[in-house]
Amino acid sequence: MTTGTLVRVSQSAKEASHDKTLDCDSRETQSSEGRIQPQLLDQDYDRVQSIERGDMYFSDYYSFPYDWNIQQSEVHQPIVNVWDTPKMKSLLAEPLGTPVALTKEEATEIVRLAAGRRPDLPAGEDLVKEVRELLGHSLMERLKRMD
Amino acid sequence: MSDLYDTCVFIDYWRGDTGAVALIESVRAGEKSASYSSLSATELWQYPKLGRQEEVEFVALTSYFLQEATLSTAAAIKAGQWLRPLSRSARMRVAADALIAATAEEREERVRTRNLKDFQKFYSNIQTY
């Protein structure tokens, strides 16, 4: 009856099973979104009663099979900041101008986190006026030398 | 209509300016397409207060979300003709604006900038943010 190790699942799956893990004897169905929908039968309530009375251990009857395909998003995982990953730490340690290769997922997260990260910078309009004049001066000097 | 983001959009995005953040978020979400002039890269990376992290962020933004608008010879000729009647000091001040505006005109894009005054000398399809 007991077929595998206990696995933690997301709150939604827990709620659906009244915060109890279930054994695998074909009492779960899948919703249209592919989510597991555990179904409690009468004998499950008997088991819950037995556990509450201390007549049996919870893990004796309530466990998941090894091959129960739990969606990755259903498993609790800590949220990792993209800048805390070894790849990004390594990229940041490299000198300015070193080629950068990113996946779209990494790029999406990096761009999202960049908004408002440098409030110390001058207004874009002021900074551009300053550098643009220098660039224009440089261009004109070059053209002057070409005359 | 597609936009060409001026250099100030990048700076203002880093500063957290709400208008610039809305522009970048719209391309990040795939709601619209936009480009940037390769001259903007020169302008940004001559500024010493931008470092490696900003470089990685710039690559992230320009690798997937913004198209590169390179300067063609035709656009460079157009910018030169726009600059011709101006005084030497005016040409120095607005040469880069003329090159970016000519690039946008060639691509039939609207320039999004906070620097309206200088762009208006050459190009009418501009909008602030």
XYZ file of C-alpha atoms in Angstrom:
276
model
C 0.000 0.000 0.000
C 2.695 2.457 0.932
C 4.645 3.037 -2.205
C 7.209 5.743 -1.868
C 8.811 8.693 -0.135
C 6.943 11.634 1.237
C 7.171 14.720 -0.922
C 6.237 18.271 -0.066
C 3.774 19.817 -2.522
C 2.400 23.291 -3.024
C -0.289 24.853 -0.914
C -2.868 24.403 -3.655
C -2.340 20.672 -3.769
C -2.271 20.512 0.012
C -5.506 22.397 0.278
C -7.096 20.091 -2.214
C -6.159 17.127 -0.076
C -7.112 18.770 3.229
C -3.409 19.172 3.965
C -2.900 15.429 3.853
C -0.718 13.529 1.446
C -2.420 10.540 -0.134
C -1.372 7.100 -1.173
C -1.393 6.115 -4.821
C -4.212 3.682 -5.263
C -5.802 5.566 -8.151
C -7.902 8.033 -6.239
C -6.398 11.099 -7.800
C -7.614 12.656 -11.028
C -6.228 15.424 -13.177
C -7.966 18.719 -13.885
C -7.996 20.350 -17.321
C -4.859 22.344 -16.292
C -3.047 19.131 -15.448
C -3.196 19.745 -11.716
C -3.590 16.784 -9.436
C -6.975 16.685 -7.777
C -6.816 14.281 -4.841
C -10.097 12.740 -3.816
C -10.761 11.738 -0.232
C -12.791 8.574 0.157
C -14.646 7.450 3.276
C -11.808 5.174 4.303
C -9.447 8.163 4.214
C -11.494 9.816 6.923
C -11.245 6.615 8.932
C -7.473 6.782 8.565
C -7.397 10.405 9.609
C -9.390 9.459 12.699
C -6.931 6.649 13.436
C -3.966 8.979 13.093
C -5.581 11.558 15.334
C -6.201 8.860 17.957
C -2.562 7.805 17.654
C -3.450 4.289 16.450
C -1.230 4.580 13.392
C 1.502 6.771 11.954
C 0.616 9.332 9.349
C 3.350 8.146 6.978
C 2.027 4.565 7.010
C -0.858 5.443 4.768
C -0.260 8.862 3.362
C 2.598 8.972 0.926
C 3.258 9.664 -2.737
C 4.512 7.136 -5.265
C 7.901 7.722 -6.799
C 6.467 8.288 -10.242
C 3.827 10.821 -9.379
C 4.630 13.590 -11.815
C 4.552 16.728 -9.728
C 4.890 19.880 -11.810
C 8.065 21.791 -11.048
C 6.081 24.934 -10.290
C 4.165 23.005 -7.645
C 7.254 22.282 -5.585
C 8.322 24.893 -3.066
C 11.603 26.443 -4.146
C 13.363 29.530 -2.822
C 13.292 32.551 -5.163
C 16.810 33.316 -6.344
C 17.857 36.784 -7.453
C 19.475 36.464 -10.892
C 22.451 38.531 -9.670
C 23.127 35.986 -6.925
C 23.755 33.150 -9.379
C 27.364 31.978 -9.941
C 27.166 32.941 -13.626
C 26.240 36.548 -12.895
C 28.807 36.864 -10.121
C 31.407 35.629 -12.579
C 30.199 38.076 -15.286
C 30.351 41.004 -12.889
C 33.896 40.130 -11.868
C 35.080 40.395 -15.471
C 36.461 43.690 -16.808
C 34.344 46.200 -18.709
C 34.030 45.187 -22.347
C 34.188 41.429 -21.787
C 31.577 39.746 -24.031
C 28.279 38.937 -22.300
C 25.983 36.061 -23.303
C 22.590 35.808 -21.636
C 19.514 33.658 -22.019
C 16.223 35.446 -22.630
C 15.048 34.503 -19.134
C 18.175 36.004 -17.578
C 17.892 39.118 -19.748
C 14.239 39.590 -18.827
C 15.003 39.455 -15.125
C 18.098 41.654 -15.401
C 16.171 44.347 -17.278
C 13.338 44.197 -14.751
C 15.710 44.665 -11.831
C 17.617 47.507 -13.544
C 14.709 49.960 -13.301
C 15.553 52.574 -10.688
C 18.779 50.872 -9.632
C 20.893 54.024 -10.174
C 18.998 56.988 -8.718
C 22.355 58.724 -8.251
C 22.758 59.365 -11.995
C 21.998 62.846 -13.363
C 18.810 63.330 -15.410
C 19.142 61.719 -18.825
C 18.525 65.010 -20.594
C 21.397 66.749 -18.741
C 23.827 63.890 -19.162
C 23.077 63.582 -22.872
C 23.580 67.314 -23.445
C 26.988 67.075 -21.826
C 28.258 64.008 -23.696
C 26.634 65.038 -26.976
C 28.456 68.340 -27.026
C 31.748 66.544 -26.442
C 30.945 64.102 -29.232
C 29.945 66.953 -31.574
C 33.115 68.840 -30.731
C 35.169 65.754 -31.498
C 33.373 65.215 -34.831
C 33.805 68.827 -35.881
C 37.465 68.859 -34.966
C 37.947 65.796 -37.113
C 36.130 67.423 -40.039
C 38.211 70.576 -39.586
C 41.402 68.537 -39.899
C 40.035 67.024 -43.107
C 39.523 70.485 -44.728
C 4.457 53.046 -35.077
C 7.842 51.883 -33.873
C 10.003 54.153 -31.702
C 13.694 54.912 -31.568
C 14.752 55.481 -27.963
C 17.259 58.273 -27.428
C 20.217 57.845 -25.067
C 18.423 59.626 -22.239
C 15.846 56.795 -22.053
C 18.555 54.383 -20.829
C 19.844 56.819 -18.202
C 16.347 57.672 -17.016
C 15.456 53.967 -16.816
C 18.384 53.394 -14.478
C 17.255 56.427 -12.466
C 13.728 55.034 -12.154
C 11.972 57.790 -14.118
C 8.384 56.605 -14.556
C 8.163 57.646 -18.223
C 11.357 55.815 -19.165
C 10.378 52.751 -17.125
C 7.043 52.610 -18.996
C 8.863 52.718 -22.352
C 11.263 49.905 -21.460
C 8.540 47.823 -19.813
C 6.426 48.040 -22.970
C 9.188 46.452 -25.054
C 10.086 43.966 -22.323
C 6.459 42.839 -22.242
C 6.428 42.559 -26.048
C 3.686 45.162 -26.360
C 5.640 47.268 -28.842
C 8.873 47.316 -30.821
C 11.598 49.920 -30.488
C 15.182 50.531 -31.487
C 18.191 52.517 -30.311
C 20.943 54.246 -32.242
C 24.374 52.660 -32.062
C 25.589 56.206 -31.319
C 23.801 55.912 -27.987
C 26.187 53.133 -27.049
C 29.135 55.471 -27.646
C 27.480 58.209 -25.615
C 26.708 55.904 -22.719
C 30.060 54.172 -22.483
C 32.132 57.322 -22.470
C 30.432 58.170 -19.195
C 32.710 56.932 -16.388
C 29.951 56.378 -13.820
C 28.547 53.439 -15.772
C 30.239 50.175 -14.891
C 30.174 46.456 -15.546
C 26.719 45.885 -14.094
C 25.235 48.590 -16.329
C 27.054 47.005 -19.268
C 25.439 43.618 -18.538
C 22.062 45.352 -18.184
C 22.566 47.194 -21.484
C 23.458 43.908 -23.214
C 20.361 42.271 -21.679
C 18.161 45.047 -23.012
C 19.689 45.267 -26.479
C 20.085 41.520 -27.035
C 16.404 40.675 -26.794
C 14.212 43.748 -26.479
C 15.591 46.638 -28.555
C 16.760 46.571 -32.173
C 20.040 48.161 -33.119
C 19.606 51.100 -35.525
C 22.956 51.505 -37.241
C 24.047 54.664 -39.013
C 23.852 54.263 -42.780
C 25.708 56.419 -45.297
C 22.390 57.784 -46.571
C 21.408 58.876 -43.055
C 24.862 60.369 -42.451
C 24.548 62.427 -45.672
C 21.102 63.609 -44.597
C 22.450 64.665 -41.174
C 25.325 66.519 -42.830
C 22.911 68.452 -45.019
C 20.796 69.339 -41.979
C 23.874 70.628 -40.168
C 25.278 72.630 -43.103
C 23.391 75.927 -42.519
C 24.144 76.022 -38.772
C 26.948 77.916 -37.094
C 30.051 76.015 -36.070
C 29.112 76.061 -32.381
C 25.573 74.892 -33.192
C 26.917 72.070 -35.335
C 29.126 70.955 -32.446
C 26.176 70.922 -30.098
C 23.674 69.088 -32.271
C 25.734 66.842 -34.572
C 24.781 63.678 -32.668
C 21.104 64.707 -32.574
C 21.188 65.138 -36.365
C 22.727 61.688 -36.865
C 20.167 60.018 -34.568
C 17.252 61.937 -36.146
C 18.396 60.983 -39.667
C 18.587 57.334 -38.580
C 15.044 57.507 -37.196
C 13.741 59.193 -40.354
C 15.314 56.518 -42.542
C 13.670 53.803 -40.426
C 10.373 55.733 -40.289
C 10.466 55.708 -36.512
C 9.456 58.235 -33.911
C 12.209 59.494 -31.598
C 11.371 59.239 -27.887
C 13.477 61.773 -26.006
C 13.513 64.460 -23.330
C 15.766 66.522 -25.550
C 13.020 67.874 -27.831
C 14.533 71.264 -28.570
C 17.599 70.068 -30.456
C 15.808 67.301 -32.369
C 13.102 69.715 -33.511
C 15.675 71.544 -35.621
C 15.687 68.594 -38.041
C 12.864 66.175 -37.424
C 9.234 66.556 -36.468
C 8.375 62.984 -35.512
C 9.494 63.194 -31.902
C 7.753 62.704 -28.596
C 8.746 63.091 -24.994
C 8.057 60.490 -22.306
